Short mmCIF file of C-alpha atoms and ligand atoms in Angstrom, two decimals:
data_model
loop_
_atom_site.label_atom_id
_atom_site.label_comp_id
_atom_site.label_asym_id
_atom_site.label_seq_id
_atom_site.Cartn_x
_atom_site.Cartn_y
_atom_site.Cartn_z
CA MET C 1 107.35 118.03 106.11
CA GLN C 2 105.88 120.38 103.48
CA LEU C 3 108.03 122.88 101.60
CA THR C 4 106.40 125.78 99.73
CA TYR C 5 107.82 128.98 98.25
CA GLN C 6 106.98 132.16 96.36
CA PRO C 7 109.32 134.13 94.07
CA PHE C 8 109.09 137.83 95.05
CA GLU C 9 110.76 141.05 93.88
CA LEU C 10 111.95 143.42 96.61
CA GLN C 11 111.71 147.06 95.50
CA LEU C 12 114.56 149.28 96.69
CA LYS C 13 113.67 152.75 97.98
CA HIS C 14 116.60 154.20 96.00
CA THR C 15 118.55 152.97 92.99
CA PHE C 16 121.45 151.19 94.65
CA THR C 17 124.89 151.87 93.19
CA ILE C 18 128.12 150.33 94.44
CA ALA C 19 131.56 150.35 92.86
CA LYS C 20 130.66 148.01 89.99
CA PHE C 21 126.82 147.69 89.77
CA SER C 22 123.53 149.57 89.91
CA ARG C 23 119.99 148.21 90.47
CA THR C 24 116.43 149.13 91.62
CA SER C 25 115.12 145.77 92.87
CA THR C 26 116.32 142.41 94.19
CA PRO C 27 114.78 138.99 93.44
CA VAL C 28 114.04 136.94 96.56
CA ILE C 29 112.40 133.61 97.35
CA LEU C 30 110.07 133.49 100.36
CA LEU C 31 110.05 129.91 101.63
CA GLN C 32 108.04 127.98 104.22
CA VAL C 33 108.43 124.55 105.83
CA GLU C 34 105.43 123.08 107.68
CA HIS C 35 105.38 120.33 110.27
CA GLU C 36 102.80 119.39 112.93
CA GLY C 37 100.86 122.62 112.50
CA HIS C 38 103.92 124.88 112.76
CA THR C 39 105.43 126.91 109.92
CA GLY C 40 109.08 127.95 109.64
CA TYR C 41 109.90 130.93 107.41
CA GLY C 42 113.03 131.38 105.33
CA GLU C 43 114.27 133.70 102.63
CA ALA C 44 116.81 133.74 99.81
CA SER C 45 117.96 137.16 98.65
CA MET C 46 119.66 136.83 95.28
CA VAL C 47 121.59 139.97 94.42
CA PRO C 48 122.47 139.59 90.70
CA TYR C 49 126.27 139.77 91.05
CA MET C 50 126.24 136.61 93.21
CA GLY C 51 124.93 134.57 90.27
CA GLU C 52 121.65 133.24 91.70
CA SER C 53 118.20 134.07 90.29
CA HIS C 54 114.54 133.04 90.60
CA GLN C 55 115.24 130.43 87.93
CA THR C 56 118.32 128.88 89.60
CA ALA C 57 116.46 128.84 92.94
CA VAL C 58 113.38 127.12 91.49
CA ASP C 59 115.58 124.59 89.65
CA PHE C 60 117.35 123.87 92.96
CA LEU C 61 114.12 123.56 94.97
CA ASN C 62 112.71 121.14 92.38
CA GLN C 63 115.52 118.75 93.36
CA VAL C 64 115.00 119.07 97.13
CA ASP C 65 113.20 116.18 98.81
CA ALA C 66 111.69 117.73 101.95
CA THR C 67 111.13 114.28 103.51
CA GLN C 68 114.92 114.34 104.10
CA PHE C 69 114.32 116.93 106.86
CA ARG C 70 113.33 115.20 110.09
CA TYR C 71 112.82 116.90 113.44
CA PRO C 72 114.99 117.28 115.54
CA PHE C 73 117.02 118.64 112.65
CA ASP C 74 120.55 117.41 112.07
CA PHE C 75 121.95 120.56 110.44
CA PRO C 76 125.40 119.22 109.43
CA SER C 77 123.66 116.39 107.52
CA ILE C 78 121.11 118.78 106.01
CA ILE C 79 123.89 121.07 104.74
CA HIS C 80 125.76 118.06 103.37
CA TYR C 81 122.55 116.98 101.58
CA LEU C 82 121.93 120.46 100.10
CA ASP C 83 125.57 120.74 98.96
CA SER C 84 125.24 117.32 97.29
CA ILE C 85 122.35 118.61 95.12
CA ALA C 86 124.50 121.40 93.61
CA PRO C 87 127.62 123.37 94.52
CA GLY C 88 127.32 127.11 95.21
CA GLN C 89 123.84 128.67 95.39
CA PRO C 90 124.28 129.68 99.04
CA ALA C 91 121.21 131.98 99.12
CA ILE C 92 118.62 129.30 98.34
CA LYS C 93 120.41 126.94 100.76
CA ALA C 94 120.21 129.72 103.37
CA ALA C 95 116.44 130.01 102.80
CA ILE C 96 116.00 126.33 103.72
CA ASP C 97 118.40 126.54 106.68
CA ILE C 98 116.67 129.67 108.06
CA ALA C 99 113.18 128.16 107.67
CA LEU C 100 114.25 124.95 109.43
CA HIS C 101 115.78 126.94 112.31
CA ASP C 102 112.58 128.98 112.64
CA LEU C 103 110.57 125.74 112.60
CA GLU C 104 112.88 124.09 115.13
CA GLY C 105 112.42 127.04 117.49
CA LYS C 106 108.65 126.83 117.13
CA LEU C 107 108.59 123.03 117.65
CA ASN C 108 110.63 123.21 120.86
CA ASN C 109 109.27 126.61 121.98
CA GLN C 110 112.60 128.44 121.98
CA SER C 111 113.91 131.60 120.35
CA CYS C 112 116.57 131.11 117.69
CA TRP C 113 118.90 133.49 119.51
CA LYS C 114 118.62 131.23 122.59
CA ILE C 115 119.29 128.10 120.55
CA PHE C 116 122.52 129.74 119.31
CA GLY C 117 123.48 130.99 122.80
CA SER C 118 123.41 134.70 121.87
CA ASN C 119 122.95 137.39 124.53
CA PRO C 120 120.45 140.06 123.33
CA ALA C 121 122.10 142.64 125.62
CA LYS C 122 125.22 142.42 123.43
CA MET C 123 123.42 143.38 120.20
CA PRO C 124 125.71 145.70 118.19
CA ILE C 125 124.43 148.89 116.58
CA THR C 126 123.37 148.37 112.96
CA SER C 127 124.85 150.60 110.29
CA PHE C 128 122.67 152.13 107.58
CA THR C 129 124.08 151.89 104.04
CA ILE C 130 124.21 154.77 101.60
CA GLY C 131 125.00 153.88 97.98
CA ILE C 132 126.89 156.03 95.49
CA ASP C 133 124.63 158.86 94.27
CA THR C 134 124.29 162.57 93.46
CA LYS C 135 124.90 165.11 96.23
CA GLU C 136 121.16 165.87 96.54
CA VAL C 137 120.17 162.21 96.88
CA ILE C 138 123.02 161.57 99.35
CA LEU C 139 121.74 164.40 101.54
CA GLN C 140 118.19 162.99 101.29
CA LYS C 141 119.44 159.54 102.29
CA VAL C 142 121.36 160.95 105.28
CA LYS C 143 118.12 162.66 106.35
CA GLU C 144 116.29 159.31 106.09
CA ALA C 145 119.07 157.75 108.19
CA ALA C 146 118.41 160.22 111.03
CA GLY C 147 118.15 158.27 114.29
CA LEU C 148 120.54 155.60 113.07
CA LYS C 149 123.86 155.62 114.85
CA VAL C 150 126.31 154.52 112.13
CA ILE C 151 126.32 155.16 108.39
CA LYS C 152 128.01 152.78 105.94
CA VAL C 153 129.20 154.43 102.74
CA LYS C 154 129.85 152.66 99.46
CA LEU C 155 133.03 153.99 97.84
CA GLY C 156 135.22 152.92 94.93
CA ARG C 157 135.00 155.82 92.46
CA ASP C 158 137.09 158.93 91.87
CA THR C 159 134.47 161.07 93.68
CA ASP C 160 134.97 159.21 96.99
CA LYS C 161 136.32 162.17 98.98
CA GLU C 162 133.52 164.46 97.79
CA LEU C 163 130.94 161.89 98.88
CA ILE C 164 132.44 161.67 102.39
CA GLN C 165 132.63 165.47 102.62
CA THR C 166 128.96 165.75 101.58
CA ILE C 167 127.96 163.37 104.38
CA ARG C 168 130.25 165.13 106.84
CA SER C 169 128.59 168.49 106.01
CA VAL C 170 125.39 167.24 107.68
CA THR C 171 126.30 164.55 110.24
CA ASN C 172 129.08 163.53 112.62
CA VAL C 173 127.98 159.90 113.20
CA PRO C 174 130.70 157.24 112.85
CA LEU C 175 131.13 155.86 109.32
CA TYR C 176 131.95 152.43 107.91
CA VAL C 177 133.33 152.37 104.38
CA ASP C 178 132.81 149.61 101.81
CA ALA C 179 135.00 149.89 98.71
CA ASN C 180 133.60 146.65 97.17
CA GLN C 181 137.02 145.80 95.61
CA GLY C 182 137.10 149.22 93.90
CA TRP C 183 140.62 150.33 94.91
CA THR C 184 143.64 149.28 92.86
CA ASP C 185 146.88 150.93 94.05
CA ARG C 186 147.98 149.90 97.55
CA LYS C 187 149.93 153.12 98.37
CA GLN C 188 147.02 155.30 97.24
CA SER C 189 144.69 153.05 99.22
CA LEU C 190 146.74 153.57 102.38
CA ASP C 191 146.70 157.36 101.90
CA MET C 192 142.92 157.10 101.52
CA VAL C 193 142.66 154.97 104.68
CA TYR C 194 144.52 157.63 106.69
CA TRP C 195 142.32 160.38 105.22
CA LEU C 196 139.17 158.35 106.02
CA LYS C 197 140.34 157.77 109.59
CA GLU C 198 140.54 161.57 110.01
CA GLN C 199 136.92 161.72 108.78
CA GLY C 200 135.72 159.37 111.53
CA VAL C 201 135.67 156.13 109.54
CA MET C 202 135.81 153.12 111.88
CA LEU C 203 136.43 150.25 109.42
CA ILE C 204 136.89 149.53 105.72
CA GLU C 205 135.36 146.61 103.83
CA GLN C 206 137.03 144.86 100.91
CA PRO C 207 139.31 147.68 99.67
CA MET C 208 140.94 145.79 96.80
CA LEU C 209 140.10 142.84 94.56
CA LYS C 210 139.53 139.66 96.56
CA THR C 211 142.13 137.98 94.33
CA ASP C 212 144.78 140.58 95.34
CA ILE C 213 145.74 138.75 98.52
CA ASP C 214 149.15 140.45 98.83
CA GLY C 215 147.63 143.90 98.30
CA ASN C 216 144.92 143.40 100.91
CA ALA C 217 147.40 141.84 103.36
CA TRP C 218 149.80 144.77 102.91
CA LEU C 219 147.03 147.27 103.53
CA THR C 220 145.87 145.36 106.63
CA GLU C 221 149.43 145.35 107.97
CA HIS C 222 149.74 149.13 107.58
CA SER C 223 146.18 150.34 108.21
CA PRO C 224 145.37 152.19 111.47
CA ILE C 225 141.73 150.98 111.26
CA PRO C 226 140.30 147.47 110.70
CA ILE C 227 140.23 146.10 107.14
CA ILE C 228 137.40 143.60 106.66
CA GLY C 229 137.15 140.92 103.96
CA ASP C 230 133.68 140.55 102.43
CA GLU C 231 133.70 139.33 98.82
CA ALA C 232 136.77 137.23 99.75
CA VAL C 233 134.91 135.36 102.50
CA GLN C 234 131.85 133.31 101.68
CA ARG C 235 131.69 129.97 103.48
CA LEU C 236 133.51 128.28 106.35
CA PRO C 237 136.74 127.25 104.54
CA ASP C 238 137.29 130.91 103.53
CA VAL C 239 137.63 132.03 107.18
CA ALA C 240 141.05 130.40 107.64
CA GLU C 241 142.17 132.00 104.34
CA ALA C 242 141.39 135.45 105.79
CA GLU C 243 143.93 135.06 108.58
CA GLY C 244 146.85 137.41 107.93
CA VAL C 245 145.03 139.04 104.99
CA TYR C 246 142.29 140.97 106.85
CA HIS C 247 141.68 142.12 110.41
CA GLY C 248 138.20 140.67 110.21
CA ILE C 249 135.50 139.13 108.04
CA ASN C 250 131.99 140.04 106.91
CA ILE C 251 129.63 137.11 107.42
CA LYS C 252 126.33 137.12 105.52
CA LEU C 253 123.74 134.34 105.66
CA MET C 254 123.25 134.63 101.88
CA LYS C 255 126.93 133.73 101.40
CA SER C 256 127.34 131.18 104.21
CA GLY C 257 124.32 129.09 103.24
CA GLY C 258 122.45 129.92 106.44
CA MET C 259 122.59 130.20 110.21
CA HIS C 260 124.30 126.91 111.05
CA GLU C 261 127.37 127.58 108.93
CA ALA C 262 127.43 131.27 109.94
CA GLN C 263 127.72 130.13 113.58
CA GLN C 264 130.63 127.87 112.62
CA MET C 265 132.28 130.81 110.82
CA ILE C 266 131.86 132.98 113.94
CA ASN C 267 133.48 130.27 116.07
CA LYS C 268 136.37 129.86 113.62
CA ALA C 269 136.94 133.63 113.32
CA LYS C 270 137.10 133.95 117.11
CA GLU C 271 139.55 131.06 117.31
CA LEU C 272 141.79 132.87 114.78
CA GLY C 273 141.44 136.30 116.44
CA LEU C 274 139.56 137.76 113.47
CA LYS C 275 136.97 140.50 114.09
CA ILE C 276 133.43 139.86 112.82
CA LEU C 277 131.00 142.08 110.95
CA ILE C 278 127.62 140.48 110.28
CA GLY C 279 126.06 141.88 107.12
CA CYS C 280 123.12 141.38 104.80
CA MET C 281 121.86 141.81 101.24
CA SER C 282 118.54 143.54 100.39
CA GLU C 283 116.42 141.43 102.73
CA THR C 284 113.01 141.32 104.40
CA SER C 285 112.45 141.10 108.16
CA CYS C 286 112.84 137.31 107.87
CA ALA C 287 116.52 136.98 106.92
CA THR C 288 117.31 140.09 108.99
CA LEU C 289 115.95 138.45 112.15
CA ALA C 290 117.95 135.31 111.36
CA ALA C 291 121.16 137.37 111.19
CA ALA C 292 120.12 139.39 114.26
CA ALA C 293 119.89 136.13 116.25
CA LEU C 294 123.66 135.71 115.71
CA ALA C 295 124.66 139.39 115.74
CA PRO C 296 125.31 139.62 119.53
CA GLN C 297 128.26 137.27 118.97
CA CYS C 298 129.79 139.69 116.42
CA ASP C 299 131.74 142.95 116.78
CA TRP C 300 129.68 144.99 114.32
CA ALA C 301 126.35 144.65 112.52
CA ASP C 302 125.28 145.92 109.10
CA LEU C 303 121.70 144.62 109.03
CA ASP C 304 119.81 147.44 107.36
CA GLY C 305 118.00 145.37 104.67
CA PRO C 306 114.41 146.16 105.75
CA PHE C 307 115.19 149.90 105.85
CA LEU C 308 116.27 149.94 102.21
CA ILE C 309 113.15 148.28 100.71
CA SER C 310 109.61 149.60 100.18
CA ASN C 311 107.59 146.32 100.02
CA ASN C 312 108.66 144.24 103.03
CA PRO C 313 105.99 141.49 103.15
CA TYR C 314 106.46 141.06 106.92
CA LYS C 315 106.12 143.41 109.90
CA MET C 316 109.16 145.49 110.79
CA PRO C 317 110.90 143.97 113.85
CA ALA C 318 111.41 146.20 116.91
CA PHE C 319 114.37 148.59 116.47
CA GLU C 320 115.63 150.84 119.27
CA ASP C 321 118.68 153.06 119.73
CA GLY C 322 120.14 151.90 116.42
CA LYS C 323 119.79 148.20 117.29
CA TRP C 324 117.42 145.33 116.45
CA VAL C 325 115.55 144.11 119.52
CA LEU C 326 115.35 140.32 119.89
CA ASN C 327 112.00 139.13 121.27
CA ASN C 328 111.07 136.00 123.22
CA GLN C 329 108.85 134.51 120.52
CA PRO C 330 109.78 130.95 119.53
CA GLY C 331 111.86 130.71 116.35
CA LEU C 332 113.01 133.87 114.57
CA GLY C 333 110.33 136.07 116.18
CA LEU C 334 109.07 137.05 112.72
CA LEU C 335 105.70 138.88 112.83
CA LEU C 336 103.37 138.36 109.85
MG1 LIG H 1 130.55 144.60 101.50
#
């Protein structure tokens, strides 16, 4: 088993501003595992606020012994091995997990979505994210989002209502809202939730600080639309913690450490009656296809990564009627 990788910088089409940060590019690692003439592709997207970087990823990969990975892959043991190298660093762990799943699919001639038992006919519509920006840029972004069926809006500033009204002046598509922990007062938050519901908002992500468990739980109890935990939910043990605090959880491969643990999180969420949004970071077609392979098992999808970048090194996967289209190629179905 050969493991190779290249640090790469994804350029964002627009400066991306959320409640607490702003940036124009995202560091990623493009990773490959080779075995018996087949190559599996993986990716780590390391948005700065999650604490990983090219340097931490390279330091981690220098400690990985790829001879530990033997086909057929025993994913629970592989995850245990990767966690034993260092705690945290879920994105670079996800890159290895995704590449091994792609390779597994290619070695046994099966699509990843089939391996995970997903039904492509149940693929949810993907939302298209619009960051905080000036009115002119917002209108430009909405124009670029034409043809997409749901828009996700980043809120968390005192101009939130204006931003929604700007979008509403040009489109009636359903909206998702992500406050990225930006709201502080629970009563004001609930007023905002009711106002947003009137504006056609279908769900709200991480309204208050992830550490404000009582505040988020109170809002969930009173909210007429689903409240989804994102920053509060990273890996499998966090799913049980979300019960009674949120209506649902946002699963991202770059938080979960890859596809295997994301599937376990989906199973656990369903067992607890939690709704599931599957989301992404700024990602190429590679990590997007990995998430898309699991998306049919989720209630909502927010997998717009490839739409937000200008230098995707891979071909754009098929996208129709606001949804990713899963193909029958072995592995992820990634086209070079
Ligand atoms: Mg979010």
